[in-house]
XYZ file of C-alpha atoms in Angstrom:
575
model
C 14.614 29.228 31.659
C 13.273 27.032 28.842
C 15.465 25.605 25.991
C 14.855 27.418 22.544
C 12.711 25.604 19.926
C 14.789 24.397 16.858
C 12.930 26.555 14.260
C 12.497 30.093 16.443
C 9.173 31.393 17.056
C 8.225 32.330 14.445
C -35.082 23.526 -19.513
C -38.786 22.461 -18.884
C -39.254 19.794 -21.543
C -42.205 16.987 -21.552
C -40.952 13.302 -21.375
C -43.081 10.653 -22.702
C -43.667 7.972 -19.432
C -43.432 5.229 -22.602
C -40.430 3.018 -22.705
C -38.085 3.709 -25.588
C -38.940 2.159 -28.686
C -36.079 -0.765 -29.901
C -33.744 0.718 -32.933
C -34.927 -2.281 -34.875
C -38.034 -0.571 -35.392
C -37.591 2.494 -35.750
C -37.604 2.718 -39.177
C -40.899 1.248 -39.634
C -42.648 3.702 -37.026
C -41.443 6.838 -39.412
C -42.668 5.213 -42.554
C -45.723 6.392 -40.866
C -45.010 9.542 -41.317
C -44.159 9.641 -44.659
C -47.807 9.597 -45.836
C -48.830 12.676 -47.727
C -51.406 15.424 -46.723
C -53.756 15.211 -43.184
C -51.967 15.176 -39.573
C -49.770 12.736 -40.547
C -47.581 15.047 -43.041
C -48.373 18.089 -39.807
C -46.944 15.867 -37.423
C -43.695 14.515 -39.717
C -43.026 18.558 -40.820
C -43.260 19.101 -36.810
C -41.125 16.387 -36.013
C -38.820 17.514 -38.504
C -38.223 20.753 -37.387
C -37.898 19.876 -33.812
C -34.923 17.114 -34.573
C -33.075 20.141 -36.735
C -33.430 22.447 -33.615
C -32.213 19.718 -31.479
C -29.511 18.864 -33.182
C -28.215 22.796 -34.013
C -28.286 22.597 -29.666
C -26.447 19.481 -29.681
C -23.630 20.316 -32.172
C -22.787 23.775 -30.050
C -23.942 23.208 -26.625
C -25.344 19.702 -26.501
C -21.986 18.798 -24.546
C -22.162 20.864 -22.152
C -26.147 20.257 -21.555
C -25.316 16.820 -21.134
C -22.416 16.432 -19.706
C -23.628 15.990 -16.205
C -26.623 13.384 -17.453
C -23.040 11.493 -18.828
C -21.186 11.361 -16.090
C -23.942 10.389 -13.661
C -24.794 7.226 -16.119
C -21.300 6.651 -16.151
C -20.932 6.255 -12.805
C -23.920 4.010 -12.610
C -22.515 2.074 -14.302
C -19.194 1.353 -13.149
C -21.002 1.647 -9.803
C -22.910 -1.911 -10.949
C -26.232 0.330 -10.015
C -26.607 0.358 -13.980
C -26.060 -1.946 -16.798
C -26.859 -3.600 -20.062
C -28.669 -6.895 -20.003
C -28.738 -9.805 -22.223
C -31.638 -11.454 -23.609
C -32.159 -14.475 -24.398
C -35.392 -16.903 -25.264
C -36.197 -20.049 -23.070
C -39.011 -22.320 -23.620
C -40.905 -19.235 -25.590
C -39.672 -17.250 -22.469
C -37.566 -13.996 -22.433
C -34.721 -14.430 -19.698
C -32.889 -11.970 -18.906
C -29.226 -11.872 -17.809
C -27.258 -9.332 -16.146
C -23.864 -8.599 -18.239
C -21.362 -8.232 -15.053
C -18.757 -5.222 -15.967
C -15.318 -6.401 -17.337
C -13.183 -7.311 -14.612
C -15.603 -7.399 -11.931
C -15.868 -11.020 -11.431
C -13.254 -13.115 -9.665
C -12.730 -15.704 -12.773
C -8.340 -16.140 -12.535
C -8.711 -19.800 -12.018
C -10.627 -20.336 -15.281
C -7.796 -18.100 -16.731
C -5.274 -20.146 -14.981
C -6.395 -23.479 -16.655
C -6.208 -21.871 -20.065
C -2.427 -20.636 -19.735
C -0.902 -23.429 -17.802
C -0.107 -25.641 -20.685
C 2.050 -22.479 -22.105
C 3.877 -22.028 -19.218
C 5.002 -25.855 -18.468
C 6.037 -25.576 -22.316
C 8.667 -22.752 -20.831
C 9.705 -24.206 -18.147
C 13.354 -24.216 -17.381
C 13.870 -21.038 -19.604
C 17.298 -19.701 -19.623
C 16.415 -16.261 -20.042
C 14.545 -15.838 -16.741
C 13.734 -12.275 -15.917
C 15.599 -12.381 -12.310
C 18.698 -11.819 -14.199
C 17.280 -9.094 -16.486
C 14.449 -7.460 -14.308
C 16.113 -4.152 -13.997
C 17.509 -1.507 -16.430
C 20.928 -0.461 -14.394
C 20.645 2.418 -16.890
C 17.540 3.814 -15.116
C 19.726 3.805 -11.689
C 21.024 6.838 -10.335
C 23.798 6.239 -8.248
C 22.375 8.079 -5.248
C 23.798 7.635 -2.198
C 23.128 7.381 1.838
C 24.560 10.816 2.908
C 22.374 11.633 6.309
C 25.465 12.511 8.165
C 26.252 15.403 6.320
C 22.278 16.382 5.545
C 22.153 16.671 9.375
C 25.875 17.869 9.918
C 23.994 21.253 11.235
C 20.938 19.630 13.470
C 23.837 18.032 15.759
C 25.021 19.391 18.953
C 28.369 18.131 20.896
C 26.071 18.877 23.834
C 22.373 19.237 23.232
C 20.740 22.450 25.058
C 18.644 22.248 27.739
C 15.534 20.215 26.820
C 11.995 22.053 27.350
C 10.173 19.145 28.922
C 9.310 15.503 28.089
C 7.543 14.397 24.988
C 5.197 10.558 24.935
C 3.642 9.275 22.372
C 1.758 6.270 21.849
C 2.575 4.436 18.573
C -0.679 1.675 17.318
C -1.105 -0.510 14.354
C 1.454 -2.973 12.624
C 5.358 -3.197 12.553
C 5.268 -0.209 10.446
C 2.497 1.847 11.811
C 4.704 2.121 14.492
C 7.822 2.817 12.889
C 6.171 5.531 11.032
C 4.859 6.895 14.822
C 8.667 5.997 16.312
C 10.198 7.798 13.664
C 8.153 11.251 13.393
C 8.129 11.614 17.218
C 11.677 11.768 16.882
C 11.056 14.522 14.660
C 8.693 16.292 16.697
C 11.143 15.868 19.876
C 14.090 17.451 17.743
C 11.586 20.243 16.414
C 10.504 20.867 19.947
C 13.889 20.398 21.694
C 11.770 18.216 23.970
C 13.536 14.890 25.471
C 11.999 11.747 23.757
C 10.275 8.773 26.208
C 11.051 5.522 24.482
C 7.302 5.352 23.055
C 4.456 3.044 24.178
C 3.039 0.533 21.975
C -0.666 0.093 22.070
C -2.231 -3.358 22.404
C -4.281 -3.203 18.400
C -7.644 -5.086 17.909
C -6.324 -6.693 14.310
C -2.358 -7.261 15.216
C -2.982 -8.431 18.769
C 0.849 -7.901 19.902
C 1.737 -7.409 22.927
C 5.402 -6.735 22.245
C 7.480 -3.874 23.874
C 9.109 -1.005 21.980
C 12.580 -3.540 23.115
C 11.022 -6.280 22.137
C 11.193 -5.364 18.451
C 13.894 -3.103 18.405
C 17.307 -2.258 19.337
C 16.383 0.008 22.275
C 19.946 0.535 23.477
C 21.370 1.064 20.067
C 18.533 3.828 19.329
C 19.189 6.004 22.448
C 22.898 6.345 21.184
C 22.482 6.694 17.425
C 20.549 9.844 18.315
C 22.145 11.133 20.928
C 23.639 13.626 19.465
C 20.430 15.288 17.746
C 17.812 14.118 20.317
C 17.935 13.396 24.192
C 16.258 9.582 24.503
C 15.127 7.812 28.008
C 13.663 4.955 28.668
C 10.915 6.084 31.299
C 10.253 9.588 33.013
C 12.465 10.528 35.341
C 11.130 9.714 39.154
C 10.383 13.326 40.359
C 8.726 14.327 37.264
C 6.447 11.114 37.503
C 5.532 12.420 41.080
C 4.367 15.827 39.636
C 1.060 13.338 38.332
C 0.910 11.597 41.179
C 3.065 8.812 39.949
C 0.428 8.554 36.915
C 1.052 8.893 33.528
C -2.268 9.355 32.291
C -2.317 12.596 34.488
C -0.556 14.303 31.840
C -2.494 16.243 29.608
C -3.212 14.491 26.586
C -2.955 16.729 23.410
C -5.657 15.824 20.269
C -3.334 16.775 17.662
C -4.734 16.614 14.512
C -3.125 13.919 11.705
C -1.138 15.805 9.019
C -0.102 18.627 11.098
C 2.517 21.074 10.648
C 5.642 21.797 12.141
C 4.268 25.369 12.614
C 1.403 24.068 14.412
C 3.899 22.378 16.856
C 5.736 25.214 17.529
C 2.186 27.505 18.009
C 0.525 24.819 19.940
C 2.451 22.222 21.506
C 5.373 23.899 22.491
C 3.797 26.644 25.071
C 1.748 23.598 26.632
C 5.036 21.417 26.984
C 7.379 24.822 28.683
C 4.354 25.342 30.696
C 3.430 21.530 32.032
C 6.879 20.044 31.564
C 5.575 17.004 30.220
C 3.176 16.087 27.243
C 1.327 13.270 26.075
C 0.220 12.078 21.930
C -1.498 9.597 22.378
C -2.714 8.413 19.585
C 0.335 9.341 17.403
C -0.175 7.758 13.810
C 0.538 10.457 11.086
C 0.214 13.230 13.022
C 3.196 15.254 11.243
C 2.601 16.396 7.757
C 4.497 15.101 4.832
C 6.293 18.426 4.096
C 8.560 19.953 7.105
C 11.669 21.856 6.562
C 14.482 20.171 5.350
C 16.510 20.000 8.693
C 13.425 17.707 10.073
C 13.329 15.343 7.356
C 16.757 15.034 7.785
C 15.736 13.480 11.432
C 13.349 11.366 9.880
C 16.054 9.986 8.014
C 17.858 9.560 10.285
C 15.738 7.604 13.069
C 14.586 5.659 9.892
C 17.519 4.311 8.289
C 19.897 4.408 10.909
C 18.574 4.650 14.770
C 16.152 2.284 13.825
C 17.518 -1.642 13.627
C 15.182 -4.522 15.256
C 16.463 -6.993 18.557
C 19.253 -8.949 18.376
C 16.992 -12.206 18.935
C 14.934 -11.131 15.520
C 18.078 -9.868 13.802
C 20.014 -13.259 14.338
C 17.270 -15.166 13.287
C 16.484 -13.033 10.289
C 20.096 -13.138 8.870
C 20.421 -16.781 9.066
C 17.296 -16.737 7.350
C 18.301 -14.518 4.642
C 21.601 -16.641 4.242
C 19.199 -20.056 4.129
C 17.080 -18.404 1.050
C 20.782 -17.032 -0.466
C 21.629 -20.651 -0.318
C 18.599 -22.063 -2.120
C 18.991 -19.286 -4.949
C 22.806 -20.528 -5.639
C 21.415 -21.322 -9.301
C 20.813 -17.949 -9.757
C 23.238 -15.743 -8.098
C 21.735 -15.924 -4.864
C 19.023 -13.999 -6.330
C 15.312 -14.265 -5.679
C 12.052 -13.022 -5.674
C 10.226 -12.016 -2.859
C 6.369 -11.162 -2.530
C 4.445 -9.665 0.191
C 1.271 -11.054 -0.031
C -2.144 -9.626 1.489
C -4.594 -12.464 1.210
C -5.019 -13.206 5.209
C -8.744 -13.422 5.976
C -8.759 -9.508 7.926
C -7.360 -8.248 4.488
C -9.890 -10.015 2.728
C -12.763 -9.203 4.996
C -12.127 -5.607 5.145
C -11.785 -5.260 1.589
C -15.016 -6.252 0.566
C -14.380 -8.115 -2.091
C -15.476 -11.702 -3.451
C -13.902 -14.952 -5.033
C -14.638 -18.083 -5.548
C -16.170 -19.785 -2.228
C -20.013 -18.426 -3.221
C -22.314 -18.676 0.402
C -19.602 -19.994 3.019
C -17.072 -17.111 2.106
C -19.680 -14.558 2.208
C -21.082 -16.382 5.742
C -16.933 -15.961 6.736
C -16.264 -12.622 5.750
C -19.248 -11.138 7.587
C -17.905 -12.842 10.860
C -14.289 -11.519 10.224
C -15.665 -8.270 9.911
C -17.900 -7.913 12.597
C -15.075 -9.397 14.536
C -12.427 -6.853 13.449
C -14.247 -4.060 12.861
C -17.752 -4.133 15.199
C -20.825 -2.949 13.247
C -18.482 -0.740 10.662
C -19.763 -2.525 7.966
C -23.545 -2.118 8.679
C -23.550 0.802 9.594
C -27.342 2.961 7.775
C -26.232 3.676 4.133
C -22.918 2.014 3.764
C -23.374 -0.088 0.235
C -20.877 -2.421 -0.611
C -19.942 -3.019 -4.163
C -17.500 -6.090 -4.826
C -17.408 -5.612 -8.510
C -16.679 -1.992 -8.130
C -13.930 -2.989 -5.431
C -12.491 -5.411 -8.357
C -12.567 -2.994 -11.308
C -10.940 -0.257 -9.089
C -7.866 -2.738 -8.398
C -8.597 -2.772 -4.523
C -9.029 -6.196 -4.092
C -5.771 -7.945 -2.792
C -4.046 -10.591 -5.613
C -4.463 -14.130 -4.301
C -1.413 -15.759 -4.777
C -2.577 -17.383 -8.314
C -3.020 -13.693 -9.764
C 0.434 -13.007 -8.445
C 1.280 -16.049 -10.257
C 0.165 -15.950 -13.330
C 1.722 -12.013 -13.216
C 5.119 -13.270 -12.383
C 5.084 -16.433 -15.120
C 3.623 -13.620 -17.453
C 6.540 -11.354 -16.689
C 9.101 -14.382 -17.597
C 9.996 -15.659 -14.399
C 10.195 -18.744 -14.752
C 9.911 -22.135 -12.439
C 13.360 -22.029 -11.541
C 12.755 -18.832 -9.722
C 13.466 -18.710 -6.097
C 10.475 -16.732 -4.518
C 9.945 -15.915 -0.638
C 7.053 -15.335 0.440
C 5.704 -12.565 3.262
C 2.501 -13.305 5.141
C 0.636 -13.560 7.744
C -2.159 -16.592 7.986
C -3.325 -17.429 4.323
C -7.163 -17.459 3.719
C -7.837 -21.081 3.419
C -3.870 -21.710 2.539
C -4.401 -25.285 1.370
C -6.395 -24.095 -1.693
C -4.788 -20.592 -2.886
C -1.392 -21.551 -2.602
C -1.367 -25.144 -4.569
C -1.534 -23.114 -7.435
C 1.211 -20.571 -6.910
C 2.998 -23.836 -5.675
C 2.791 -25.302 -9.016
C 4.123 -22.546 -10.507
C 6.746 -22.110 -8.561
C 7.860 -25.092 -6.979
C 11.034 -23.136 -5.078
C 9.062 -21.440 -2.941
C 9.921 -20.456 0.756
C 7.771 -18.832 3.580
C 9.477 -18.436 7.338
C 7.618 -21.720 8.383
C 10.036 -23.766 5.434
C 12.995 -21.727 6.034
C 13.427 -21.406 9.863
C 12.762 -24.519 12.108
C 9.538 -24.820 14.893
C 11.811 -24.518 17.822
C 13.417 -21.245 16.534
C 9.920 -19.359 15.587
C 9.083 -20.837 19.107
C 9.769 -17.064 20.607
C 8.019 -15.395 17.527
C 4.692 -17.033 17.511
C 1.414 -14.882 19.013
C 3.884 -11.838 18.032
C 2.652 -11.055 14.988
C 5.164 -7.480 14.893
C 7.929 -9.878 15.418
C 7.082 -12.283 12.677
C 7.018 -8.911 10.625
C 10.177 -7.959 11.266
C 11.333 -11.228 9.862
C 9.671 -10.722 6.610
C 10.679 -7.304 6.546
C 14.423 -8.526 6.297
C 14.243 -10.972 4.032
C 12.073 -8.707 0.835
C 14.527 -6.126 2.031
C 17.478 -8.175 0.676
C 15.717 -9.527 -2.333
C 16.847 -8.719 -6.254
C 12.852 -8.494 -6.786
C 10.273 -7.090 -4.182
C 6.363 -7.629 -5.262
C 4.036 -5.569 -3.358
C 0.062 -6.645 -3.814
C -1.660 -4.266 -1.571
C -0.356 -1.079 -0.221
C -0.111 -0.443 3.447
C 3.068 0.686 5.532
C 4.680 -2.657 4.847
C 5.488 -1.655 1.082
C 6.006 1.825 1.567
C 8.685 1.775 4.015
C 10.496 -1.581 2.430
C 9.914 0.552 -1.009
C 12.133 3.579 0.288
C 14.354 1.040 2.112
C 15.340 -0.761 -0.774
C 15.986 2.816 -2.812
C 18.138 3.741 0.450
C 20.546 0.166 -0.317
C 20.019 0.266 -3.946
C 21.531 3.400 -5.193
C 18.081 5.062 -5.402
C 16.284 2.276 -7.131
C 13.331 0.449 -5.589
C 13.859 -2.916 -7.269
C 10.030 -3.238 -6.629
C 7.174 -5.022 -9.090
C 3.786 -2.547 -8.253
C 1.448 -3.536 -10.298
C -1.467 -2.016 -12.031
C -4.152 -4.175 -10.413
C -7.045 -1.940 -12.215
C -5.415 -3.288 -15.538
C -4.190 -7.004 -13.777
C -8.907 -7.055 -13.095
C -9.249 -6.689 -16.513
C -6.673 -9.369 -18.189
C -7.941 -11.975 -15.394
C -11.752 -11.663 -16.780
C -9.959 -11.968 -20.230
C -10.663 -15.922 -20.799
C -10.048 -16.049 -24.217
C -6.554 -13.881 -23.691
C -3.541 -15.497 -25.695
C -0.328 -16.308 -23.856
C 1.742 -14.170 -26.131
C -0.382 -11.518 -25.512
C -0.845 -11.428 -21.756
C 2.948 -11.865 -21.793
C 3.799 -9.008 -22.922
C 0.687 -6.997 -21.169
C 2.948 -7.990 -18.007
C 6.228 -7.496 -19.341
C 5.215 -3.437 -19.631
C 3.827 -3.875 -16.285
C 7.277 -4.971 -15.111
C 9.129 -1.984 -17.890
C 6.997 0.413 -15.550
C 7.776 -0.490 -12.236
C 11.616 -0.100 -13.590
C 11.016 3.046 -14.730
C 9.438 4.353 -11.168
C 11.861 2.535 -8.868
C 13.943 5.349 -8.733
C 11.184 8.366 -8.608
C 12.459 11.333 -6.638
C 10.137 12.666 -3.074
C 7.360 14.854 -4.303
C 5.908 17.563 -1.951
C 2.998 15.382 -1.130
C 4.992 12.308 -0.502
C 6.380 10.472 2.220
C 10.311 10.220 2.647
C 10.047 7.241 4.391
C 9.068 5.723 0.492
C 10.769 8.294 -1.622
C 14.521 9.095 0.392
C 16.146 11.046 -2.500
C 16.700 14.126 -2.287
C 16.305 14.163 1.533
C 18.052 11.505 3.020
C 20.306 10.326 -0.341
C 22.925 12.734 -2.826
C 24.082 11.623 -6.472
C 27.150 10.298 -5.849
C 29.466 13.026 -7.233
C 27.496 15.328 -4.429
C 27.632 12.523 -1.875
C 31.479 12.127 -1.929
C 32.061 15.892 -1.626
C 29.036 16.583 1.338
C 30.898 13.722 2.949
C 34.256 15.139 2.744
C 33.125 18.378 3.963
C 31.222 16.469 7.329
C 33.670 13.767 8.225
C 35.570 15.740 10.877
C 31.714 16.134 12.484
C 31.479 12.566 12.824
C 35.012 11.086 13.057
């Protein structure tokens, strides 16, 4: 007999082919008409009545009519497909220029040599904005309280499980937490007993790292073992079933963004009925909103089963206590920025800067390299100055900054930063260099000999990055991806609900970069209510649509009135 489930069962108008006639002279054409008597004074009377009729459509359903015609040239023209050209005469010869759409060009360095003079004018400020970066009024006091959130999914001895559950996890450091995590869900959901999941060898991250390799595998067995039955491989005699070979278990296509529902409907009778189950691949494929007992589990595999290898936490804290060190002027405090300007990121978002023919000529490799005929495929249009308006291209680290001096930190600031291989490193980090001349990355803050075991790991190298923005006063993320998201609801999870993350509005950050003739004052204090906002979000609350790995409150955190009481009323549960 099987092991029950956790949840039970249960108008045709003429249009001249001429070319519109310039406004200029206009006038002049209907002095024509103003002639008395003959077909001139027909014609004008006719025209006249027409543009009253016209305009009676216009003022009541003229909107409406054109509405679509609106939209479509609007889009056109953001698009780049349409624009407005410049004229200009040459030699008795009209040239004409194509006007590129505001913030569609790549011109920050121009911008850069405009404002530097106003920033080494501040330097040495004593009102940097590391001290004052966040309201403490917009904090919440929430608090960690998982243990009594899953006081009820706990078991002093779990039942009898209904078969084995493995999953294969892919992508980055956090593509796979995001897979580790939500198959511990699914196991709980299921009652089925967890294999310690496979990592997948991915095209772009090229690690070959272990699940133990990155993380405490001993330590993540016993942190759940009171919610969800762990082991490190199948069990001999069940491997024999598949004649000793796991890809002789039936692979299930579940679709991403499923339900917990369509677990119980679908997977379950396939896992009482075979024993054992394969996902494979795993990424997202449990929906956002699950009962409240599951994301409990996520919570708890996230913030506490979860902790990486001793080898990358020892390294990481004496790291962390090296950048502590070099912030002493400051508190300890400093600033640290994940930046996304490695030549994959680059490549794959389409955009352009400043290297003309050779960075086109580099791109195209990296992305036939990456991502094999993707990019060329029959109809597939690619748009940098669209990509640029829209705020996907990733900051290089002058944008980021010029943000940060805009925002008022000054030269004194402390700043880490997160990466992977910089895009020609030499020439987009001088800048952010001179800005900042107290600037770390793990290569200046941990010797050769001990990144010696972290090198061709790039998951590993991750992991130390991950550690250090995690213990930062001020997180700046530039991109999006798993990285921020997790280390965004991380940071709320330590932080009594409050991110203490810069997000920036890059669609706005396009516009004031293409702004050359921009004041300092002014693009100061542009980016100081850029920085106002990303106070008032840090401490946003889950929505249904959201993920609780970025937004833990309510589901993994209680205000702290609630917290002390839930806690109280659990501690003999977990004494």
């Amino acid at each position: 007999m099987h092991g029950p489930s956790r949840l039970g069962s249960g108008s045709n108008r003429s249009v001249s082919p001429s070319p519109p006639s310039s406004p200029r002279f206009r006038h002049g054409r209907y002095k024509s008409f103003s002639g008395g008597g003959g077909r001139g004074g027909k014609q004008w009377a006719a025209d006249r009545i027409v543009f009253v009729l016209v305009s009676t459509v216009f003022r009541r359903k003229g909107v409406l009519l054109f509405a679509p015609l609106l939209y479509i040239a609007g889009m056109l023209l953001y698009m780049g497909l349409l624009g407005f050209d410049v004229l200009s005469l040459k030699d008795a010869v009209v040239v004409v220029h194509r006007r590129s759409p505001p913030g569609s060009v790549y011109r920050s360095p121009q911008l850069f040599q405009k404002l530097w003079p106003h920033m080494e004018a501040e330097c040495n400020s004593s009102n940097s904005a590391l001290m004052t970066a966040w309201n403490l009024k917009m904090q919440h006091d929430w608090k960690p309280c998982i243990n009594s959130i899953i006081s009820k999914t706990g078991f002093s001895e779990l039942p009898k499980s209904n078969g084995f559950l493995i999953i294969e996890a892919n992508g980055g450091l956090n593509q796979q937490r995001l897979s580790i995590c939500d198959a511990v869900a699914v196991a709980w959901l299921l009652n089925a007993t967890l294999v310690i999941p496979i990592f997948h060898l991915n095209s772009v991250w090229r690690d070959s790292s272990k699940f133990g390799d990155i993380f405490d595998e001993e330590y993540f067995i016993h942190a759940l073992r009171n919610h969800v039955s762990v082991v490190r491989e199948l069990p001999e005699d069940v491997l024999q079933r598949f004649d000793n070979n796991i890809s002789n278990i039936v692979n299930l296509r579940v679709k991403g963004w499923s339900s917990a529902a369509h677990y119980l409907q679908k997977v379950l009778p396939k896992l009482e009925a075979m024993g054992a189950v394969r996902i494979a691949p795993f990424s997202n494929r449990l929906a956002y909103s699950v009962p409240s007992n599951v994301q409990g589990i996520r919570c708890l595999s996230n913030f506490k089963a979860l902790r990486f290898a001793e080898p990358i936490r020892t390294l990481a804290d004496k790291m962390v206590e090296r950048m502590v060190k070099n912030s002493s002027h400051t508190g300890g405090k400093y600033v640290s920025v994940h930046l996304r300007f490695e030549m994959d990121m680059v490549a794959f978002s389409c955009c352009e800067y400043d290297g003309g023919e050779e960075e086109k000529h580099e791109m195209d490799i990296a992305r036939e390299r990456s991502w094999r005929g993707k990019f060329r495929r029959r109809g597939r249009v690619i748009r940098p100055g669209a990509n640029r308006v829209d705020g996907k291209c990733p900051l290089t680290p002058l944008e980021v900054g010029l943000m940060l001096r805009g925002m008022g930190f000054d030269n004194n600031t402390s700043v880490f930063v997160a990466a992977g291989n910089i895009y020609k490193a030499e020439k987009y980090m001088a800048p952010l260099k001179q800005m900042f001349p107290l600037l770390e990355t793990k290569d200046t803050l941990a010797t050769p000999e001990e990144l010696a075991p972290f090198k061709g790991h790039s998951s590993r190298l991750a992991a130390l990055d991950y550690t250090l923005c995690l213990h930062s006063e001020v997180f700046v993320t530039t991109q999006g991806g798993n990285f921020p998201h997790f280390l965004m609801g991380h940071r709320r999870y330590l932080f009594g609900g409050h991110a203490k993350t810069i997000k920036p509005d890059k669609r706005k950050l396009a516009l004031l970069f293409d702004s050359p003739h921009i004041r300092w004052e002014t693009f100061k204090r542009q980016m100081k209510d850029m920085l106002r906002h990303s106070d008032m979000k840090g401490g946003e609350l889950k929505k249904p649509s959201a993920s609780v790995y970025t937004f833990p409150m309510p589901d993994c955190m209680c205000k702290q009135t609630e917290a002390t009481s839930a806690a109280n009323a659990s501690r003999s549960i977990f004494e």
